[in-house]
Amino acid sequence: DRGVHGRLFAYGFASKPVDWYALSHEIARVLGIGQAVAEPIAPVQRLVLNRHAGLRRWAGNSDAYSDALDNFRHEYAQLAASLLAHAASGDWNALRMLAHKARGVAANIGLEQLAAALAQLEQAAGDDSAAASAMQHAAEAIGAALGAIRPGRLNAPSAQVTAAAAD
């Protein structure tokens, strides 16, 4: 039911995104099985909107995924302003909670750069100098993410091309 998906999404209920490759390698490392990685892992290239990964997390259901993107665009249109207001008032707990919730939703729909920026903001909350920089980065990522979500363009190839190296 598309309505149920939308209501659950609005409240932040969706599965947590898991990088199965990284998870399986970490399990092997902890258990001491397999070969140790001799070379450092290259930085992950995160996309503004990775529609392929987002759609995969929604089990290939393009209608539900489109609804999730639309819901995000509507529910989080004022995200930057809300985060800035929490920061300005020194309400770091509210900022952390909002950043955490939005980060989980963003990751579930493939907003990779935004999810990473919100994770940084969540960790920096409370440290004035780190929070200011993280807030600026998050605001830019929010703008890019909202700009990348276009109704009816689920299979547009241009949504996959904007990448930046992870910090």
XYZ file of C-alpha atoms in Angstrom:
167
model
C 0.000 0.000 0.000
C 1.573 3.258 -1.173
C -0.163 5.220 1.588
C 1.317 3.003 4.287
C 4.800 3.381 2.765
C 4.404 7.158 2.802
C 3.207 7.297 6.417
C 5.960 4.971 7.618
C 8.539 6.965 5.669
C 7.326 10.249 7.144
C 7.984 8.881 10.625
C 11.434 7.602 9.690
C 10.528 3.902 9.565
C 12.552 2.216 6.897
C 15.301 -0.319 6.971
C 18.786 0.976 7.705
C 20.993 0.965 4.620
C 23.759 -1.605 4.845
C 26.879 -1.852 2.724
C 26.988 -5.652 2.530
C 30.461 -5.695 0.981
C 31.954 -3.613 3.791
C 29.993 -5.526 6.438
C 31.096 -8.943 5.193
C 34.729 -7.849 5.062
C 34.557 -6.400 8.565
C 33.018 -9.638 9.884
C 35.777 -11.638 8.187
C 38.405 -9.323 9.668
C 36.996 -9.588 13.190
C 36.677 -13.360 12.952
C 40.172 -13.679 11.478
C 39.007 -15.401 8.300
C 40.115 -14.495 4.809
C 43.111 -12.411 3.893
C 43.886 -9.147 5.569
C 43.601 -6.111 3.366
C 47.169 -5.079 2.528
C 46.306 -1.795 0.873
C 44.097 1.024 2.070
C 40.579 1.131 0.706
C 39.997 3.966 -1.770
C 37.613 6.720 -0.649
C 33.995 6.056 -1.484
C 32.537 8.150 -4.275
C 29.193 9.385 -3.006
C 26.497 10.618 -5.352
C 24.060 13.429 -4.713
C 21.277 10.991 -5.615
C 22.066 7.356 -6.307
C 18.750 6.240 -7.755
C 20.010 2.735 -8.460
C 20.963 2.086 -4.821
C 17.840 3.845 -3.537
C 15.531 1.820 -5.751
C 17.322 -1.373 -4.691
C 16.604 -0.514 -1.034
C 12.933 -0.224 -1.956
C 13.016 -3.742 -3.445
C 12.748 -2.393 -6.983
C 9.278 -0.945 -6.336
C 9.554 2.223 -8.431
C 6.169 3.586 -7.329
C 7.049 3.299 -3.638
C 10.505 4.733 -4.291
C 9.083 7.687 -6.240
C 6.654 8.310 -3.384
C 9.550 8.180 -0.889
C 11.506 10.749 -2.920
C 8.473 13.028 -3.154
C 7.792 12.632 0.568
C 11.381 13.548 1.375
C 11.214 16.635 -0.823
C 8.039 17.782 0.954
C 8.881 16.709 4.518
C 12.432 18.072 4.504
C 12.040 21.201 2.360
C 12.849 23.323 5.445
C 15.533 21.001 6.855
C 18.381 23.511 6.554
C 16.362 26.247 8.262
C 15.336 23.886 11.074
C 18.903 22.715 11.657
C 20.157 26.324 11.644
C 17.483 27.328 14.157
C 18.509 24.509 16.509
C 22.161 25.502 16.164
C 21.422 29.196 16.727
C 19.480 28.432 19.900
C 22.150 26.026 21.139
C 19.678 23.136 21.191
C 22.289 20.543 20.223
C 20.132 17.594 21.272
C 17.308 18.646 18.922
C 19.858 19.263 16.155
C 21.373 15.792 16.655
C 17.963 14.118 16.661
C 16.803 15.894 13.497
C 20.116 15.287 11.712
C 20.004 11.602 12.692
C 16.427 11.127 11.494
C 17.017 12.964 8.212
C 20.305 11.104 7.674
C 18.599 7.716 7.928
C 15.849 8.708 5.523
C 18.350 10.268 3.101
C 20.477 7.124 3.109
C 17.436 4.956 2.438
C 16.524 6.860 -0.697
C 20.061 7.171 -2.055
C 20.939 10.741 -1.044
C 24.492 9.685 -0.305
C 26.224 13.052 0.016
C 23.468 14.393 2.245
C 23.573 11.328 4.502
C 27.342 11.765 4.920
C 27.043 15.511 5.600
C 24.316 14.949 8.195
C 26.427 12.277 9.901
C 29.241 14.838 10.212
C 26.842 17.442 11.552
C 25.402 14.997 14.056
C 28.895 14.264 15.393
C 29.976 17.922 15.405
C 26.907 19.186 17.283
C 27.977 20.911 20.474
C 31.442 21.912 19.258
C 30.902 25.442 17.972
C 33.822 25.553 15.532
C 33.219 22.063 14.101
C 29.448 22.555 14.014
C 29.695 25.754 11.949
C 31.712 24.044 9.236
C 29.533 20.919 9.330
C 26.386 23.071 9.172
C 27.646 24.851 6.054
C 28.496 21.523 4.416
C 25.083 20.078 5.387
C 23.223 23.132 4.035
C 24.976 22.759 0.675
C 24.222 19.025 0.598
C 20.561 19.674 1.470
C 20.240 22.113 -1.428
C 21.863 19.674 -3.842
C 19.697 16.799 -2.621
C 16.428 18.698 -2.874
C 17.456 19.940 -6.311
C 18.191 16.393 -7.493
C 14.719 15.093 -6.638
C 12.488 15.667 -9.612
C 9.008 14.150 -9.819
C 8.581 11.749 -12.702
C 12.313 11.449 -13.434
C 12.957 8.171 -11.643
C 15.105 6.701 -14.414
C 16.874 9.872 -15.478
C 20.562 9.066 -16.053
C 21.713 12.533 -14.969
C 20.837 11.730 -11.357
C 23.721 9.258 -11.198
C 26.527 11.496 -12.442
C 27.178 14.000 -9.659
C 29.803 12.501 -7.370
C 32.286 13.786 -4.829
C 34.932 11.975 -2.830
C 34.098 11.179 0.762
C 35.859 13.247 3.395
